[in-house]
Short mmCIF file of C-alpha atoms and ligand atoms in Angstrom, two decimals:
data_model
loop_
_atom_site.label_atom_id
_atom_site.label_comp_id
_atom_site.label_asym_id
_atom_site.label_seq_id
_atom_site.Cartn_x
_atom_site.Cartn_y
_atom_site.Cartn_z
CA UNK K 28 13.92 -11.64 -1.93
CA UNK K 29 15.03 -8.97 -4.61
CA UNK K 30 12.50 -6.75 -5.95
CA UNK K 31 12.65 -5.41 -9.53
CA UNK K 32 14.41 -2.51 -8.61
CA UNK K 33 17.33 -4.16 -6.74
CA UNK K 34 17.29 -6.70 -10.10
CA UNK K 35 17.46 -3.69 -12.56
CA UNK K 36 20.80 -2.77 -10.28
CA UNK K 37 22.68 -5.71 -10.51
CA UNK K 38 21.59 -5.21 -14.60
CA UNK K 39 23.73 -1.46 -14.18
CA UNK K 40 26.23 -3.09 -12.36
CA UNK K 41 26.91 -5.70 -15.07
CA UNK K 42 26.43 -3.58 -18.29
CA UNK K 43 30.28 -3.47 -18.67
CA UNK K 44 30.10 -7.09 -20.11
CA UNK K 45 28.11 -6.34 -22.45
CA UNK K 46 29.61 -7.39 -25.93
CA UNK K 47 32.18 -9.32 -24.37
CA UNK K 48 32.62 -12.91 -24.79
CA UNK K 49 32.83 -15.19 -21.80
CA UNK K 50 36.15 -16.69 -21.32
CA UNK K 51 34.63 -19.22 -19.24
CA UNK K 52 31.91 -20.46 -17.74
CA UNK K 53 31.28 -22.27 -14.21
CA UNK K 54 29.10 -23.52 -11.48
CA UNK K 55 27.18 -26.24 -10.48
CA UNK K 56 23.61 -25.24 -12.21
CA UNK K 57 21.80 -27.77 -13.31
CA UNK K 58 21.16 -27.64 -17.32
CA UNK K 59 23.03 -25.35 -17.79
CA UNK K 60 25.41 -25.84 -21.03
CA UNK K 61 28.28 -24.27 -19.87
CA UNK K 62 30.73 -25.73 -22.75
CA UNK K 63 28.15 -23.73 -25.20
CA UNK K 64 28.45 -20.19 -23.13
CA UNK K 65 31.96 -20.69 -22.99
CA UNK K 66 33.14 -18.31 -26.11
CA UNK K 67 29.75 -16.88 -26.47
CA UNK K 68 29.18 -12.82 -26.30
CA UNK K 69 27.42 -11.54 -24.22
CA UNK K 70 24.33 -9.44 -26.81
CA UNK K 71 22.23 -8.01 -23.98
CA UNK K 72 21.20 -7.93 -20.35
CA UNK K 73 17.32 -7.36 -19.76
CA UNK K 74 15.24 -7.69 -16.49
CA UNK K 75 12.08 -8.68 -16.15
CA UNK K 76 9.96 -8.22 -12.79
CA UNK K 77 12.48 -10.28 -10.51
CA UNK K 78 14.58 -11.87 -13.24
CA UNK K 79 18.12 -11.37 -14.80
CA UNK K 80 17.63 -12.45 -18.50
CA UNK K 81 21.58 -12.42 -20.02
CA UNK K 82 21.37 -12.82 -23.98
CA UNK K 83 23.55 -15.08 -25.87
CA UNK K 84 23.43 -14.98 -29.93
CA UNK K 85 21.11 -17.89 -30.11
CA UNK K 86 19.94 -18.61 -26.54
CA UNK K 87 19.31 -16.54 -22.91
CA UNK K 88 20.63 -17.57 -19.51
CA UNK K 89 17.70 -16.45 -17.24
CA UNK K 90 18.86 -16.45 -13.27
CA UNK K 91 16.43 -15.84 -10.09
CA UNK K 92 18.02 -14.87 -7.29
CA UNK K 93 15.00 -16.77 -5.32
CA UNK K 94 15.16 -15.91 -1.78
CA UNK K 95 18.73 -16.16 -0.65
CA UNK K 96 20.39 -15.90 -3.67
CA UNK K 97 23.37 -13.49 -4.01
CA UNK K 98 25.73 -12.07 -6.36
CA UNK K 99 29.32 -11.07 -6.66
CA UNK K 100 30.88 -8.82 -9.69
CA UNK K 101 34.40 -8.75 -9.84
CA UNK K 102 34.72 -10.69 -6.34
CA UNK K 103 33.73 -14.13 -4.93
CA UNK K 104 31.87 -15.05 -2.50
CA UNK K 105 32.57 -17.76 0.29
CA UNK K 106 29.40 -20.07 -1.22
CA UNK K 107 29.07 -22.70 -3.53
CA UNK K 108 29.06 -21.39 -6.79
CA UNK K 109 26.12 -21.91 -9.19
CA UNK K 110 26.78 -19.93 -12.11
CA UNK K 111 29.47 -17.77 -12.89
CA UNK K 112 30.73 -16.13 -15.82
CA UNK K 113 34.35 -14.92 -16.33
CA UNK K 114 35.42 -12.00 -19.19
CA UNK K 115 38.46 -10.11 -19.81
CA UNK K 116 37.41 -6.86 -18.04
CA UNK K 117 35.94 -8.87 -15.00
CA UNK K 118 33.54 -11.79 -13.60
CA UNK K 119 30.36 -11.99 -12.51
CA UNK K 120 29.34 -14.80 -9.97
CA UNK K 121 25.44 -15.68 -8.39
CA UNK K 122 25.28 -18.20 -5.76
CA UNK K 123 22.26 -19.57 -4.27
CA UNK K 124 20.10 -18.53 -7.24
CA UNK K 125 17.60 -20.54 -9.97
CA UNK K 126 19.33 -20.54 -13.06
CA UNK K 127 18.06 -21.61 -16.61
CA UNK K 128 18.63 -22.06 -20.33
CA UNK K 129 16.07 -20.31 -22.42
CA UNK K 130 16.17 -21.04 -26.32
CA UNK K 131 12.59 -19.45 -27.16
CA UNK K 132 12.56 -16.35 -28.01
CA UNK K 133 12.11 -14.21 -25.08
CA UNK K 134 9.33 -11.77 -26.22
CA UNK K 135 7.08 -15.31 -26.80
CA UNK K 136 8.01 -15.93 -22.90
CA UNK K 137 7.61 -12.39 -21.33
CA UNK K 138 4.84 -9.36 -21.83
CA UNK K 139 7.45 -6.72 -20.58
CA UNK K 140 4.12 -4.54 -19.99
CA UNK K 141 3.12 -6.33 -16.81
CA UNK K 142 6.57 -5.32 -15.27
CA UNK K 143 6.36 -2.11 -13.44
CA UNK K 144 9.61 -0.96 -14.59
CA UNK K 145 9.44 -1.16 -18.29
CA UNK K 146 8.31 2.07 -20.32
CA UNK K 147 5.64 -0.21 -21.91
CA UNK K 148 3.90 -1.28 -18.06
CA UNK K 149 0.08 -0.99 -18.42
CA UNK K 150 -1.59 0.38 -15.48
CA UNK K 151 -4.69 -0.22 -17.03
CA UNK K 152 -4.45 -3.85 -17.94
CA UNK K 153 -3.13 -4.10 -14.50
CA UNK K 154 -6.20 -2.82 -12.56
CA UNK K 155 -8.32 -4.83 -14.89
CA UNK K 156 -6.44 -7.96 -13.95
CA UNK K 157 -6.97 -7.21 -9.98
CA UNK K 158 -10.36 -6.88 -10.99
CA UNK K 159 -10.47 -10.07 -11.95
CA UNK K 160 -10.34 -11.56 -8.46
CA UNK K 161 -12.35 -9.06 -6.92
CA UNK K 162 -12.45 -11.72 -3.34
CA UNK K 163 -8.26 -10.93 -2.79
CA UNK K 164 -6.37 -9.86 -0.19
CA UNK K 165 -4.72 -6.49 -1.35
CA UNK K 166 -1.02 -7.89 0.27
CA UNK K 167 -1.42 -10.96 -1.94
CA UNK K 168 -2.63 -9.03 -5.16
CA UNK K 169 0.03 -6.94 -5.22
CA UNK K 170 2.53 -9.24 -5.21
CA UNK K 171 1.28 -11.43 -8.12
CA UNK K 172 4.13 -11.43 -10.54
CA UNK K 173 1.82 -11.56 -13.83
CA UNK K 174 -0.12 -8.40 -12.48
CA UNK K 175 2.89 -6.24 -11.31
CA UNK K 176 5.70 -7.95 -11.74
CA UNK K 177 8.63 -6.83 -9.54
CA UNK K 178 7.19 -5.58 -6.90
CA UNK K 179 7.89 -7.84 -3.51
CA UNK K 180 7.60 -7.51 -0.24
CA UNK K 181 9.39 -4.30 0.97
CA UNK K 182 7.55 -2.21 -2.26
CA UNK K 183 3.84 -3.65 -0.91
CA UNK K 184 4.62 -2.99 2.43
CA UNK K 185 5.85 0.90 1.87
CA UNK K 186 2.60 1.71 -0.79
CA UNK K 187 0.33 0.00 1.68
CA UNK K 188 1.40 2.82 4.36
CA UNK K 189 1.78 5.30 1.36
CA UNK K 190 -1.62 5.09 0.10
CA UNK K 191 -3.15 4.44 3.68
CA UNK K 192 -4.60 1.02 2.53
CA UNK K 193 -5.07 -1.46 5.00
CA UNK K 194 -3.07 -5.15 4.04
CA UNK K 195 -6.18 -7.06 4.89
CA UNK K 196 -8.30 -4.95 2.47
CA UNK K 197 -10.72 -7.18 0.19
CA UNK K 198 -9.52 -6.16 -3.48
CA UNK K 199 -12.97 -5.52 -5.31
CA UNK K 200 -14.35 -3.16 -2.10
CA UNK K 201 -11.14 -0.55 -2.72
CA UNK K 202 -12.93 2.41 -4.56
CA UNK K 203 -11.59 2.34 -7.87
CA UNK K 204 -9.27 5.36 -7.57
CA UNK K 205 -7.55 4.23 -4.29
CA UNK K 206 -6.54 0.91 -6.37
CA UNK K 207 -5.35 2.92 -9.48
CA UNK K 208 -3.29 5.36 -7.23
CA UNK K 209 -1.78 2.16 -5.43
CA UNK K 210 -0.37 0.73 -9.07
CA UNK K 211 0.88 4.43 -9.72
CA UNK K 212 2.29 4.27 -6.56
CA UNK K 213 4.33 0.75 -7.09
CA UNK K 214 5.34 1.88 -10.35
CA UNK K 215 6.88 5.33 -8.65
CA UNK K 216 8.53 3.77 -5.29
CA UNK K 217 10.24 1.30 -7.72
CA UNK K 218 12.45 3.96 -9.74
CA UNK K 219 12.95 5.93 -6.54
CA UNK K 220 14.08 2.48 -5.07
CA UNK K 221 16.34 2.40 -7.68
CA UNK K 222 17.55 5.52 -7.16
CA UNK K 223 18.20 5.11 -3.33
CA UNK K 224 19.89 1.68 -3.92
CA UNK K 225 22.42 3.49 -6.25
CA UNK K 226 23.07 5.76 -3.74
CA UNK K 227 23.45 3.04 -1.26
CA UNK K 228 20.65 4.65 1.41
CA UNK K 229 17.61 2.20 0.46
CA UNK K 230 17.20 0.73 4.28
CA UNK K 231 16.87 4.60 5.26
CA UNK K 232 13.79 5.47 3.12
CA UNK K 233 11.21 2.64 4.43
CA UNK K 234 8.30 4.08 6.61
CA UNK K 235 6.66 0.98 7.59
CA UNK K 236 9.25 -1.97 6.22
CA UNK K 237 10.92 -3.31 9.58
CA UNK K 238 10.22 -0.37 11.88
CA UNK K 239 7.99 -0.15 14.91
CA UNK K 240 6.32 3.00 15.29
CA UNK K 241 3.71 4.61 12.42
CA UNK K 242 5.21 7.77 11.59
CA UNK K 243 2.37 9.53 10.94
CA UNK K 244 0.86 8.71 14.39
CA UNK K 245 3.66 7.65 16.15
CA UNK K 246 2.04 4.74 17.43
CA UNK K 247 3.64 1.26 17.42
CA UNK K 248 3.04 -0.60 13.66
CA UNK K 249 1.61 -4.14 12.98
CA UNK K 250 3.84 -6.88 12.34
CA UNK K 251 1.84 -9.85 11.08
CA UNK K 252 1.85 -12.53 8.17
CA UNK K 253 -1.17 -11.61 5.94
CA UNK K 254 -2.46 -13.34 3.24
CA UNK K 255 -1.89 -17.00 1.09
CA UNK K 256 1.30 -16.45 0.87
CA UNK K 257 2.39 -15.64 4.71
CA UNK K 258 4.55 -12.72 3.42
CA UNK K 259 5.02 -10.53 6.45
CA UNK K 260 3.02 -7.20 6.33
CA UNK K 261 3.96 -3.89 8.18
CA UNK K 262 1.02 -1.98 8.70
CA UNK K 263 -0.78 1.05 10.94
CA UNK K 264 -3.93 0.07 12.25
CA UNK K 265 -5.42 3.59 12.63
CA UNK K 266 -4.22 5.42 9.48
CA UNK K 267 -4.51 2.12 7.23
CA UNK K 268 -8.19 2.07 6.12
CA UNK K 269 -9.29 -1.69 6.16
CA UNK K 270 -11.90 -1.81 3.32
CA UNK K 271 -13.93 -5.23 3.70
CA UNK K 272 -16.82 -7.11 2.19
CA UNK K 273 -20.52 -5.93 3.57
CA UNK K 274 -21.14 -9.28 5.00
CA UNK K 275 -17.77 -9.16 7.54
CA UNK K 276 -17.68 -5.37 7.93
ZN1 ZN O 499 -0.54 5.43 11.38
#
């Protein structure tokens, strides 16, 4: 599934359209009013955690790209379209995705401070809000998209190993500092993420994402679904502290 960083690139990517009308409008999303984007301009493109938000005059088309979903700008893809937008310097095509009309407007939908890449993110607010559910997994926490929104699977995986936190750690019995440098830490690997992805070298940063041996130790990882969610976790059993309730340590 994208993470907020690969979102925010596919944002870059499609910044050319902005203030261009769309010359048409196609796909087979449902709801979505393609007669009324059809001679619309394109205002804006904002992200938020994992979503595309593209902003019409008096409405926003908000697409997910979900697990699978794709996208092709300038191109096509060999898929069944779902929403696609055509203007005169180019096209810009998502298949697979969740796509919605949103007439609110969006700052009554979204606090951009719980996404990790927007210059108003509150760390604070955010390590009060994992404080609320002291009894969570720290894999699961972190990927709660109304704590830090953005971050997915390969970012939890990569500040797990960073910050030597074990996956299976009990939220509330990580010392306080270990949990704030972990937020920093999400916040941080997103940009470079960023960063790597517009260079096109992303797959050869991970330390623990998909590989087999701990670099630190040099001892095979753990591969194993952790948590409510059964996201898969890549972990080091030695250099991962596990910190666990009293009663089960
Ligand atoms: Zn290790």
């Amino acid at each position: 599934m994208p993470e907020g960083p690969q979102i925010r690139f596919i944002k870059d990517q499609s910044e050319q359209f902005i203030h261009q009308p769309v010359l048409n409008a196609e796909g087979d999303a449902e709801g979505i009013p393609l007669d009324l984007i059809k001679g619309q301009c394109l205002t804006d493109i904002k992200t938020y955690g994992k979503e595309l938000l593209f902003c019409f005059p008096d409405f926003a088309i908000r697409v997910h790209l979900m697990l699978f979903g794709k996208y092709a700008i300038n191109g096509e893809l060999n898929r069944k379209l779902r929403l696609g937008f055509e203007f005169e310097n180019g096209t810009l095509n998502f298949y697979a995705s969740n796509c919605r009309i949103i007439r609110e407007p969006l700052h009554k939908l979204y606090d951009w401070s719980l996404d990790v890449m927007h210059p108003t993110f509150d760390k604070k607010q955010a390590l009060a809000k994992l404080a609320r559910k002291p009894e969570r997994l720290i894999s699961d926490a972190l990927l709660d998209q109304n704590i830090l929104a953005g971050v997915g699977n390969i970012i939890k995986n990569e500040v797990l190993f960073r910050r030597q936190v074990h996956p299976e750690s009990t939220v509330g019995k990580i010392p306080e500092p270990v949990l704030a440098q972990l937020v920093q830490e999400c916040v941080k690997l997103s940009f470079k993420y960023l960063e790597w992805k517009r260079e096109g070298t992303e797959n050869e940063h991970w330390s623990v994402y998909r590989k087999k041996i701990c670099p630190r130790d040099l001892i095979p990882l753990q591969k194993e679904k952790i948590g409510r969610q059964g996201r898969t976790c890549y972990f080091c059993d030695k250099c991962q502290q596990l910190y666990l309730p009293d009663n089960i340590a």
